[in-house]
Amino acid sequence: MRIRSSRPTRRAAAGVLAGCVAVPFLGLAAGPARSASADTAPPVGGPLSTAASTGGPPSTTAAATGTATGDTATGDTATGDTATTASAGSGACAAPDRAALAGFFDRAVPDRLTRDRVPGAVVSVVAGDRAVFTGGYGLADTRRGVAFDPARSLVRIGSITKLFTWTAVMQQVEAGRLDLDADVNRYLEAFKVPSTYPEPVTLRTLMDHTAGFEERVVGIGARTAADVPPLGEELAEHLPARIRPPGEISAYSNHGAALAGHLVAEVTGEPYDAYVQRHLLAPLGMTRSTAAEPVPGHLAADLARGHDSDTDPLEAVPFTFDRLPPDGSISATAGDMANFMIAQLNGGRFRGAAVLGPETAERMHRRSFAADPRLGGYAHGFMDRTFNGHRVLMHDGSWEGFQSALVLVPGCDLGLFLSANGTGGTETLGELTLAFLDRFAPPGAAAEPAQEADAAAPAPPLSRTAPQAGFYTPTRHNESTIEKILVLLGPSRLTVDGDGTVRFKGAEWKPRGDGLYIRADGRDRLVFLQGRDGRRYAATDGPAHQLMTAAQGPILNLVVLLAFAVAAVSALAVPVAALWRRVRRRPAAATAAWRAARALAAGAAGAGLAFLALLAVQLFGDTGDFLYGPTTGMQVLLAVPLMVLAMTAVAGVCTVKGWRGAGVAARVHQVVLFAGLAALVWFLWQWNLIGWRF
């Protein structure tokens, strides 16, 4: 299953738990482990996968259109590798020049776009306080034949919007209106976050994605502006359940970011999009960017279109409104994104304007959470990783067919923004980003110094433990609505060999001592942890996973479903026996109550079997409309379990009444039917499929 912003494609993109507006694809973890004192990848989930995006291009449109520029010279005049690049023998990085960058992207981008069926891409690179390269490749809009222009073409940056939200939060912390460690309920008036646990949800836990909210995807998109309620109303009605104590482990949350943006609006009295425009985009000179939906008229003509890479010919993805704007509503040009990166690398300043004070900007880049200090974590909303021995602050996003990434290497004063307008861009951007870092931030003789943690950031309440074999699900999952079924459809099995090697997520992890495991290719690390309530986690440099209980595991559930299926198929004996009696013209020996009991039990089993078959069609078929809310088909389908329960209950009453007059074989078979129905009811209850739990 894939939940898309329009309709799904056949491409296996990020899992539903990886999210609609963030599809981490970089896997940045290589290099020596760094002691952090100071997450998205998609957990590619399995058959039920979602990314709130769709799109990609005909291979013939992926050619570069030659719109690469530096800040004074055009990139298409650049040739090859003649420019200075970082020396692999030094700890620092030499600033790349336009010629080297143009040569790199001109060679690397077009072929990958063609291979992945992506219409086009834009890129911007900054070094220090200036943009050194911007480039456009291929088409921004295949229908109109418009080429990508890094200065004019707006792309939907998806979850990179969150970096603007977190920057807005830090502005209000600096102004004294918000406190990172205060209970967010202090600032909420129209609704409150439930007090599920003694520990409160704080802005810090929202920024670190450790607030403990479950994942919710159904209904986060909208087709029209009229379908988008005020943010406060949306959060009040659809705030996800809290499923673990805050501060324990990271589980990426779009709703958490939306709540943070709502808090900024609450304390300033400005709507989120207006606040971003006035306090971030305008001071940074981002004149061709907006947080408003729909895109304002003067920019609309230059809005690029996302495309579905799995259609032939390529089809454009319709504009999709975000019902949680602070998590993914911004549309921006690559040139404007360069200004944002410059401010982040230069103490919050861009040219003469400052969006953050230097101390606040420095604090924002300090590590604020890691499940284990040797792993990647978060730095006040930035994903905090290590690559080639360099600290990397990053975020990526996926929305409406666009795949985007923003990467900062503070030790090199280097920033990269990439966006591709096709669903196939996940592969494109992942490869390009890693190749870019290998080229322009290569391994050095000396690792960068350890980054200090925010002194106010508490240590997570976790203890190291030994690896435990079993099935794991991403910590980013749902437990209270029908979306919980996604947990069953995308588990990852973990095994432990005799020599201590862990096999997990399709890779081998070798023990390095003190509970640390390194993936065979050296690009990820793994630690096993246990929470205060006994939950066990497998935490990596990116996403964390949680050990599933036996009741949640695929083996028990498969056994339960097989048991029900056998009983349900055996129910065919009831109408066959009745038909046989009619053919032989034999009178029914059983009482009317018994005949009703048999018919109702067999009917309930048949209805249950039909429900499971139709549910599979819903989950593995065209699921694009789920992004906009529960579909009519699913709502009708969920009436079937209630009907099965009613039929089973009445069959039970009739069975008791007619039991004495029934034959032994019929009694045994009736017990088998009830056992099968009990197995089905347990399954439906376990996965929130009884009633309309949206």
XYZ file of C-alpha atoms in Angstrom:
694
model
C 0.000 0.000 0.000
C 1.214 3.455 -0.770
C -0.565 6.616 0.262
C 0.129 9.283 -2.294
C -0.753 12.884 -2.763
C -2.752 11.930 -5.804
C -2.701 8.358 -6.961
C -0.097 5.747 -6.116
C 2.599 4.442 -8.397
C 4.128 1.018 -8.668
C 7.486 2.241 -7.430
C 8.415 1.005 -3.953
C 9.069 4.276 -2.204
C 9.320 5.057 1.447
C 7.088 3.163 3.830
C 3.993 4.701 5.315
C 5.850 4.932 8.556
C 8.521 6.807 6.765
C 6.196 9.335 5.970
C 4.362 11.487 3.697
C 6.462 14.531 3.852
C 9.811 13.138 4.680
C 11.471 10.256 2.973
C 14.990 9.946 4.372
C 17.122 8.426 1.651
C 20.654 9.488 2.419
C 21.795 7.074 5.090
C 24.572 9.399 6.207
C 26.500 7.570 8.841
C 29.864 6.706 7.442
C 33.094 7.688 9.047
C 34.606 7.223 12.461
C 32.199 7.215 15.360
C 32.244 10.579 17.047
C 31.530 11.187 20.680
C 28.588 13.533 20.724
C 28.417 15.620 23.698
C 26.805 18.489 22.451
C 16.526 10.721 11.723
C 14.323 9.369 7.215
C 14.785 6.616 5.484
C 12.439 5.502 4.796
C 12.168 2.699 6.540
C 11.071 1.165 3.409
C 8.220 -0.630 4.824
C 6.893 -3.474 2.750
C 3.809 -3.806 0.729
C 2.114 -1.019 2.591
C 4.291 1.883 1.744
C 3.576 5.544 1.566
C 5.186 8.702 0.553
C 3.025 11.652 0.029
C 4.327 12.040 -3.427
C 4.016 10.670 -6.900
C 5.846 11.413 -10.035
C 8.649 11.098 -12.596
C 9.496 11.640 -16.302
C 9.988 10.213 -19.689
C 13.614 9.447 -20.173
C 13.720 11.766 -23.151
C 13.054 14.814 -20.985
C 15.855 14.277 -18.525
C 18.563 16.024 -20.473
C 20.205 19.033 -18.925
C 18.945 22.347 -20.197
C 22.063 24.288 -19.340
C 20.776 26.713 -16.728
C 23.679 26.278 -14.331
C 24.995 29.496 -12.864
C 27.438 30.779 -10.315
C 26.993 34.102 -8.629
C 28.768 35.923 -11.452
C 29.380 33.393 -14.184
C 27.267 30.789 -15.898
C 27.915 27.186 -15.056
C 27.757 26.003 -18.639
C 31.052 27.732 -19.314
C 32.696 25.503 -16.735
C 34.682 22.491 -17.724
C 35.591 19.418 -15.787
C 37.745 19.038 -12.744
C 40.144 21.907 -13.111
C 38.899 23.716 -10.014
C 40.086 23.293 -6.497
C 38.385 20.593 -4.456
C 38.926 19.427 -0.940
C 42.124 17.645 -0.267
C 41.686 14.151 1.079
C 44.750 14.668 3.164
C 43.509 17.603 5.187
C 41.011 17.750 7.995
C 39.223 20.754 6.497
C 37.503 21.172 3.119
C 38.654 23.575 0.466
C 35.813 25.716 -0.882
C 34.661 24.290 -4.236
C 34.545 26.672 -7.171
C 31.917 27.011 -9.892
C 33.872 25.140 -12.516
C 34.289 22.043 -10.382
C 30.660 22.108 -9.305
C 29.326 22.656 -12.823
C 31.476 19.844 -14.139
C 30.305 17.506 -11.390
C 26.575 18.172 -11.770
C 26.625 18.422 -15.566
C 28.034 14.915 -15.676
C 26.129 13.390 -12.765
C 22.579 14.704 -13.109
C 21.283 14.108 -16.669
C 22.020 10.377 -16.853
C 20.468 9.727 -13.462
C 17.343 11.668 -14.389
C 16.994 9.591 -17.532
C 17.545 6.316 -15.689
C 15.050 7.126 -12.920
C 12.467 8.700 -15.252
C 12.539 12.061 -13.538
C 11.737 15.121 -15.699
C 14.158 17.496 -14.046
C 16.072 18.764 -11.045
C 17.474 21.940 -9.528
C 20.515 22.399 -7.340
C 22.207 25.132 -5.355
C 25.520 25.024 -3.502
C 26.808 27.550 -0.985
C 30.258 27.973 0.494
C 30.651 30.312 3.421
C 28.554 33.423 2.828
C 27.886 33.082 -0.896
C 26.139 30.893 -3.421
C 28.821 29.386 -5.629
C 26.618 27.383 -7.953
C 22.998 27.023 -9.001
C 21.824 24.781 -11.790
C 18.676 23.578 -13.503
C 18.386 20.324 -15.467
C 15.536 18.953 -17.541
C 11.929 20.115 -17.385
C 10.007 21.760 -14.588
C 6.715 21.088 -16.379
C 6.503 18.426 -19.068
C 3.073 19.505 -20.275
C 4.172 23.048 -21.047
C 7.756 22.127 -21.902
C 9.173 24.595 -19.348
C 12.844 24.122 -18.485
C 14.034 24.168 -14.873
C 15.444 27.557 -13.876
C 17.083 27.648 -10.413
C 16.244 31.335 -10.061
C 12.575 31.129 -11.121
C 11.236 27.581 -10.817
C 9.503 26.920 -7.488
C 9.645 23.383 -6.109
C 7.629 21.872 -3.266
C 10.278 21.270 -0.600
C 8.075 19.087 1.622
C 9.495 18.396 5.068
C 12.411 20.768 4.597
C 9.698 23.256 5.579
C 10.244 21.969 9.117
C 13.650 23.670 9.227
C 11.856 27.000 8.768
C 9.401 25.995 11.498
C 12.233 25.121 13.881
C 14.001 28.372 13.036
C 10.777 30.235 13.847
C 10.627 28.395 17.177
C 14.186 29.458 17.992
C 13.299 33.055 17.106
C 10.536 32.974 19.704
C 12.793 31.289 22.246
C 15.251 34.116 21.649
C 12.418 36.625 22.117
C 11.419 34.982 25.402
C 7.913 34.007 24.259
C 8.642 30.269 24.104
C 10.609 27.953 26.358
C 12.015 24.759 24.865
C 11.489 22.828 28.093
C 8.078 24.089 29.167
C 4.910 22.014 28.832
C 3.407 22.987 25.477
C -0.003 23.154 27.154
C 1.191 26.415 28.715
C 0.776 28.034 25.290
C -2.385 26.241 24.104
C -5.829 27.693 24.694
C -8.363 26.012 22.385
C -7.172 22.469 23.117
C -4.629 20.629 25.243
C -2.252 17.747 24.672
C -3.566 14.843 26.791
C -1.604 14.055 29.959
C -1.071 10.420 28.996
C 2.276 10.262 30.820
C 3.644 12.171 33.817
C 6.273 13.807 31.618
C 4.906 16.677 29.486
C 5.385 17.228 25.784
C 7.803 20.135 25.268
C 9.082 22.028 22.265
C 12.408 20.268 22.670
C 10.732 16.866 22.310
C 8.802 18.143 19.284
C 12.038 19.305 17.628
C 13.758 16.000 18.417
C 10.721 13.931 17.333
C 10.681 12.338 20.781
C 7.274 13.622 21.941
C 5.905 10.070 21.714
C 3.115 10.711 19.199
C 1.967 7.871 17.002
C 2.047 8.199 13.213
C -1.038 9.310 11.287
C -1.154 9.600 7.502
C -4.767 9.236 6.449
C -6.279 12.654 5.792
C -3.183 14.858 5.980
C -3.659 16.161 2.428
C -6.442 18.112 0.740
C -7.544 18.765 -2.826
C -8.735 22.345 -2.329
C -8.096 25.237 0.040
C -11.679 24.893 1.266
C -10.792 21.422 2.576
C -8.048 22.807 4.847
C -9.382 23.851 8.265
C -7.539 26.322 10.508
C -4.437 24.637 11.917
C -5.662 24.774 15.504
C -8.911 23.033 14.573
C -7.078 20.353 12.608
C -4.748 19.609 15.503
C -7.538 19.640 18.069
C -9.554 17.114 16.082
C -6.769 14.874 14.787
C -3.903 15.103 17.280
C -2.284 11.635 17.327
C -2.324 9.529 20.465
C 0.720 9.548 22.739
C 2.114 6.002 22.719
C 5.368 6.348 24.665
C 6.877 8.688 27.265
C 8.403 11.862 25.787
C 12.171 12.059 25.521
C 12.680 8.290 25.243
C 13.253 7.544 21.554
C 12.803 9.367 18.250
C 9.799 8.666 16.022
C 9.479 11.207 13.214
C 6.228 13.161 13.527
C 4.608 15.531 11.055
C 1.943 16.415 13.605
C 4.661 17.328 16.106
C 6.114 19.872 13.700
C 2.644 21.213 12.950
C 2.026 21.660 16.682
C 5.284 23.595 17.007
C 4.279 25.887 14.148
C 0.897 26.394 15.794
C 2.628 27.438 19.018
C 4.582 30.088 17.113
C 1.314 31.383 15.673
C -0.315 31.354 19.122
C 2.363 33.418 20.880
C 2.826 35.908 18.029
C -0.759 36.259 16.871
C 0.322 35.745 13.254
C -0.841 32.887 11.014
C 1.962 30.473 10.226
C 2.348 31.382 6.540
C 2.301 35.109 7.286
C 4.844 34.676 10.073
C 7.236 32.757 7.826
C 6.870 35.345 5.086
C 7.518 38.311 7.378
C 10.200 36.925 9.701
C 12.108 34.457 7.501
C 11.508 34.680 3.771
C 11.525 38.481 3.508
C 14.646 39.088 5.654
C 16.493 36.347 3.757
C 15.622 37.855 0.382
C 13.641 34.758 -0.569
C 11.348 36.766 -2.805
C 10.341 33.802 -4.943
C 9.320 31.509 -2.108
C 6.146 31.156 -0.070
C 4.561 29.156 2.727
C 1.085 29.979 1.437
C -1.186 27.474 -0.253
C -2.182 27.894 -2.992
C 0.950 29.598 -4.280
C 0.275 33.342 -4.757
C -0.648 34.409 -8.271
C 2.593 36.219 -9.074
C 4.528 32.990 -8.429
C 2.030 30.417 -9.669
C 3.152 30.451 -13.292
C 6.658 29.374 -12.246
C 5.578 26.519 -9.965
C 7.168 23.297 -11.173
C 5.019 20.184 -11.414
C 5.692 16.893 -9.680
C 5.424 13.801 -11.883
C 4.669 10.128 -11.487
C 7.729 8.162 -12.594
C 5.696 4.977 -12.980
C 3.324 6.226 -15.656
C 4.053 6.131 -19.360
C 3.817 8.800 -20.579
C 4.629 10.692 -17.411
C 1.655 12.225 -15.657
C 1.755 15.370 -13.568
C 0.651 15.199 -9.951
C -2.076 17.701 -9.007
C -1.303 20.406 -6.476
C -1.891 18.948 -3.019
C -2.717 21.131 -0.031
C -1.073 20.274 3.286
C -3.527 20.189 6.198
C -0.493 20.584 8.502
C 1.304 23.551 6.845
C 4.248 23.891 9.276
C 5.374 20.386 8.332
C 5.586 20.821 4.583
C 3.844 23.738 2.847
C 6.750 25.823 1.511
C 7.410 26.231 -2.206
C 10.821 27.748 -3.032
C 13.440 28.193 -5.707
C 16.880 26.658 -5.460
C 18.346 30.145 -5.485
C 16.252 31.198 -2.512
C 17.170 28.037 -0.619
C 20.802 29.064 -0.995
C 20.004 32.188 1.051
C 18.528 30.045 3.836
C 21.603 27.804 3.889
C 23.922 30.826 4.031
C 22.063 32.153 7.071
C 22.308 28.778 8.798
C 26.050 28.590 8.153
C 26.717 32.170 9.215
C 25.203 32.619 12.654
C 21.705 33.407 11.413
C 22.802 36.239 9.110
C 22.308 36.775 5.404
C 23.973 39.875 4.038
C 22.743 42.666 6.321
C 19.794 40.794 7.843
C 19.717 38.494 10.839
C 16.965 35.950 11.447
C 18.701 34.561 14.539
C 21.268 35.935 16.928
C 24.658 34.205 16.713
C 24.269 32.517 20.093
C 20.808 31.213 19.205
C 22.018 29.991 15.822
C 24.925 28.219 17.469
C 22.578 26.662 20.019
C 20.230 25.486 17.279
C 23.071 23.494 15.732
C 24.051 21.787 18.985
C 22.991 18.200 19.338
C 19.753 18.000 21.299
C 19.008 14.274 21.206
C 20.599 10.938 20.416
C 19.412 7.558 21.644
C 23.114 6.775 22.177
C 25.940 9.342 21.916
C 27.662 7.197 19.266
C 24.664 7.342 16.930
C 23.205 10.002 14.705
C 20.518 12.124 16.307
C 18.901 15.536 16.155
C 20.136 19.085 16.539
C 16.998 21.098 17.325
C 15.185 19.788 14.260
C 18.156 19.137 12.000
C 19.045 15.487 11.437
C 22.562 15.204 12.863
C 24.780 12.700 11.037
C 28.438 11.934 10.310
C 29.818 11.352 6.824
C 33.457 10.968 5.828
C 34.345 12.111 9.336
C 32.412 15.369 8.877
C 29.401 16.399 10.868
C 26.381 16.807 8.573
C 23.152 18.634 9.429
C 20.396 17.743 7.022
C 16.741 17.302 6.229
C 14.856 15.895 3.294
C 11.306 16.000 2.063
C 8.865 14.274 -0.243
C 5.561 15.767 -1.329
C 3.459 15.898 -4.459
C 5.996 14.035 -6.588
C 8.958 16.174 -5.465
C 11.973 14.694 -3.677
C 14.234 17.252 -2.003
C 17.266 17.360 0.287
C 19.136 20.061 2.189
C 22.586 19.196 3.542
C 24.922 21.406 5.584
C 28.530 20.524 6.410
C 29.335 23.191 9.016
C 32.997 22.172 9.334
C 33.430 22.860 5.613
C 31.129 25.916 5.461
C 29.350 23.965 2.742
C 25.666 23.634 1.888
C 23.758 21.706 -0.764
C 20.116 21.856 -1.839
C 18.685 19.430 -4.381
C 15.165 18.861 -5.642
C 13.827 16.512 -8.324
C 10.267 16.600 -9.640
C 9.534 12.894 -9.998
C 8.859 10.036 -7.625
C 11.934 8.305 -9.007
C 13.958 11.150 -7.541
C 14.484 9.277 -4.285
C 17.188 7.194 -5.921
C 18.467 10.168 -7.918
C 18.988 12.458 -4.943
C 20.377 9.768 -2.681
C 23.142 8.926 -5.123
C 23.860 12.551 -6.004
C 24.126 13.633 -2.384
C 26.499 10.863 -1.421
C 28.619 11.447 -4.531
C 28.699 15.189 -3.797
C 29.932 14.611 -0.246
C 32.539 12.105 -1.404
C 33.825 14.681 -3.876
C 33.580 17.959 -1.957
C 33.723 16.788 1.678
C 36.038 13.782 1.443
C 37.598 11.996 4.406
C 40.314 14.034 6.063
C 43.380 13.110 8.029
C 41.771 14.519 11.159
C 38.186 14.133 12.234
C 36.243 17.236 13.158
C 36.098 18.016 16.870
C 33.159 16.654 18.802
C 30.163 18.930 18.916
C 28.894 20.042 22.282
C 25.390 19.094 23.272
C 22.827 21.591 24.423
C 23.470 21.650 28.158
C 19.725 21.726 28.835
C 19.050 18.578 26.810
C 18.296 15.658 29.161
C 19.747 12.222 28.523
C 17.169 9.714 27.255
C 15.910 7.249 29.898
C 17.383 4.243 28.105
C 19.773 1.475 29.076
C 21.917 -0.609 26.752
C 20.926 -4.220 26.354
C 21.846 -7.275 24.310
C 20.270 -7.797 20.882
C 17.054 -9.781 20.961
C 15.960 -11.749 17.934
C 12.448 -11.144 16.699
C 10.403 -8.859 14.496
C 10.803 -5.086 14.719
C 8.655 -2.210 13.522
C 9.719 1.436 13.127
C 9.074 3.524 16.217
C 7.175 5.723 13.801
C 3.947 3.742 13.690
C 0.291 3.884 14.596
C -1.465 2.088 17.457
C -4.920 3.623 17.879
C -6.508 3.755 14.396
C -6.912 1.486 11.387
C -3.426 2.570 10.297
C -2.102 0.148 12.897
C -2.484 -2.610 10.275
C 0.599 -1.147 8.576
C 2.670 -2.480 11.469
C 1.741 -6.031 10.501
C 2.520 -5.558 6.828
C 6.047 -4.147 7.120
C 8.021 -5.796 9.937
C 11.777 -6.364 9.822
C 13.189 -9.611 11.155
C 16.324 -9.546 13.307
C 18.477 -12.605 13.936
C 21.706 -13.090 15.894
C 24.411 -15.491 14.665
C 26.609 -17.550 16.943
C 29.536 -15.151 16.483
C 27.410 -12.194 17.524
C 26.726 -10.912 13.999
C 23.290 -9.310 13.755
C 21.253 -9.642 10.572
C 18.721 -6.858 10.257
C 17.162 -4.731 7.514
C 18.841 -6.766 4.776
C 22.343 -6.170 6.128
C 24.941 -7.699 8.419
C 25.996 -5.786 11.530
C 29.285 -6.704 13.200
C 29.837 -6.179 16.947
C 32.498 -3.605 17.820
C 32.333 -3.849 21.601
C 30.368 -2.018 24.277
C 27.071 -2.786 22.560
C 27.899 -1.046 19.262
C 27.299 -2.760 15.907
C 28.570 -1.528 12.535
C 26.882 -2.335 9.229
C 29.087 -4.298 6.859
C 29.451 -1.350 4.439
C 30.407 0.958 7.334
C 27.576 3.405 6.653
C 25.358 2.826 9.659
C 25.615 1.953 13.337
C 23.275 0.043 15.602
C 22.715 -0.059 19.363
C 20.162 -2.063 21.349
C 18.357 -0.199 24.104
C 15.605 -0.708 26.642
C 13.145 1.862 27.976
C 11.938 2.197 31.533
C 8.757 0.242 30.792
C 10.709 -2.637 29.256
C 10.248 -1.736 25.578
C 13.217 -2.823 23.526
C 14.624 -0.762 20.684
C 17.094 -1.212 17.852
C 18.406 2.305 17.245
C 20.465 3.227 14.169
C 22.069 6.411 12.899
C 18.720 7.066 11.232
C 15.370 5.611 12.285
C 14.827 3.526 15.403
C 12.848 0.289 15.539
C 10.801 -1.272 18.319
C 10.561 -4.978 19.134
C 7.083 -6.248 18.324
C 5.149 -8.292 20.853
C 4.177 -11.856 19.990
C 0.595 -10.695 19.469
C 1.771 -8.148 16.899
C 4.208 -10.464 15.149
C 3.518 -11.863 11.680
C 3.912 -15.507 12.700
C 1.104 -15.588 15.264
C -1.140 -13.478 13.067
C -0.527 -15.751 10.097
C -1.444 -18.772 12.219
C -4.607 -17.022 13.408
C -5.634 -16.104 9.871
C -4.920 -19.591 8.578
C -7.000 -21.083 11.374
C -9.879 -18.813 10.491
C -9.488 -19.472 6.773
C -9.668 -23.248 7.297
C -12.803 -22.862 9.405
C -14.353 -20.452 6.916
C -13.717 -22.747 3.973
C -15.191 -25.635 5.935
C -18.355 -23.550 6.307
C -19.119 -24.475 2.700
C -20.194 -27.819 4.141
C -23.314 -26.196 5.569
C -24.959 -25.089 2.289
C -23.641 -28.196 0.526
C -25.301 -30.435 3.116
C -28.543 -28.478 2.840
C -28.477 -28.765 -0.938
C -27.760 -32.485 -0.708
C -30.796 -32.988 1.504
C -32.952 -31.127 -0.975
C -31.657 -33.218 -3.881
C -32.295 -36.406 -1.925
C -35.601 -34.996 -0.660
C -34.752 -35.780 2.899
C -36.469 -33.807 5.642
C -34.263 -31.774 7.978
C -33.820 -33.594 11.261
C -32.527 -30.532 13.135
C -34.669 -27.909 14.819
C -35.266 -24.506 13.255
C -33.008 -22.928 15.889
C -30.137 -25.246 14.980
C -30.565 -24.664 11.268
C -30.489 -20.898 11.905
C -27.396 -21.293 14.073
C -25.615 -23.219 11.347
C -26.583 -20.770 8.629
C -25.617 -17.721 10.670
C -22.236 -19.147 11.737
C -21.438 -20.187 8.176
C -22.586 -16.805 6.874
C -20.450 -14.946 9.421
C -17.420 -17.003 8.408
C -18.055 -16.334 4.731
C -18.532 -12.611 5.361
C -15.317 -12.535 7.377
C -13.387 -14.224 4.596
C -14.800 -11.781 2.046
C -13.828 -8.883 4.333
C -10.207 -10.008 4.509
C -10.042 -10.402 0.735
C -11.507 -6.941 0.138
C -9.242 -5.443 2.818
C -6.230 -6.824 0.946
C -7.520 -5.154 -2.224
C -7.782 -1.849 -0.335
C -4.298 -2.118 1.155
C -2.425 -3.337 -1.896
C -4.426 -1.542 -4.570
C -4.881 2.114 -5.514
C -4.624 3.952 -2.201
C -4.031 7.503 -3.402
C -7.306 8.829 -2.042
C -6.414 7.845 1.532
C -4.205 10.922 1.685
C -7.381 13.002 1.660
C -9.202 10.949 4.294
C -10.964 7.608 4.696
C -12.356 6.461 1.374
C -16.015 5.629 0.913
C -15.049 2.082 0.008
C -13.135 1.609 3.262
C -15.928 3.101 5.341
C -18.455 0.738 3.761
C -16.081 -2.202 4.140
C -15.669 -1.557 7.873
C -19.368 -2.240 8.355
C -18.678 -5.919 7.574
C -16.853 -6.740 10.858
C -19.808 -5.361 12.811
C -22.127 -7.521 10.745
C -19.893 -10.531 11.421
C -20.039 -9.843 15.166
C -23.827 -9.516 15.103
C -24.260 -12.723 13.106
C -21.874 -14.562 15.423
C -23.726 -13.388 18.526
C -27.124 -14.450 17.160
C -25.613 -17.748 15.978
C -24.365 -18.320 19.513
C -27.829 -17.843 20.975
C -29.380 -20.139 18.372
C -26.660 -22.730 18.954
C -27.489 -22.913 22.638
C -31.202 -23.296 21.878
C -30.747 -25.981 19.235
C -27.771 -27.848 20.716
C -29.689 -30.816 22.138
C -31.319 -31.771 18.865
C -28.116 -31.650 16.774
C -25.918 -34.514 15.629
C -22.387 -35.056 16.905
C -20.675 -34.172 13.606
C -22.699 -30.977 13.269
C -21.881 -30.002 16.855
C -18.156 -30.538 16.303
C -18.252 -28.515 13.096
C -20.183 -25.727 14.807
C -17.480 -25.543 17.479
C -14.871 -25.364 14.704
C -16.755 -22.480 13.110
C -16.956 -20.593 16.400
C -13.243 -21.180 17.033
C -12.465 -19.751 13.611
C -14.745 -16.783 14.215
C -13.080 -16.180 17.584
C -9.718 -16.105 15.815
C -11.084 -13.576 13.315
C -12.557 -11.352 16.039
C -9.213 -11.366 17.861
C -7.463 -10.301 14.649
C -9.995 -7.532 13.967
C -9.723 -6.256 17.540
C -5.918 -6.432 17.526
C -5.669 -4.263 14.399
C -8.456 -1.742 15.122
C -10.726 -3.070 12.387
C -13.905 -3.162 14.457
C -15.787 0.077 13.916
C -14.625 3.212 12.170
C -11.383 4.027 13.982
C -9.881 6.732 11.805
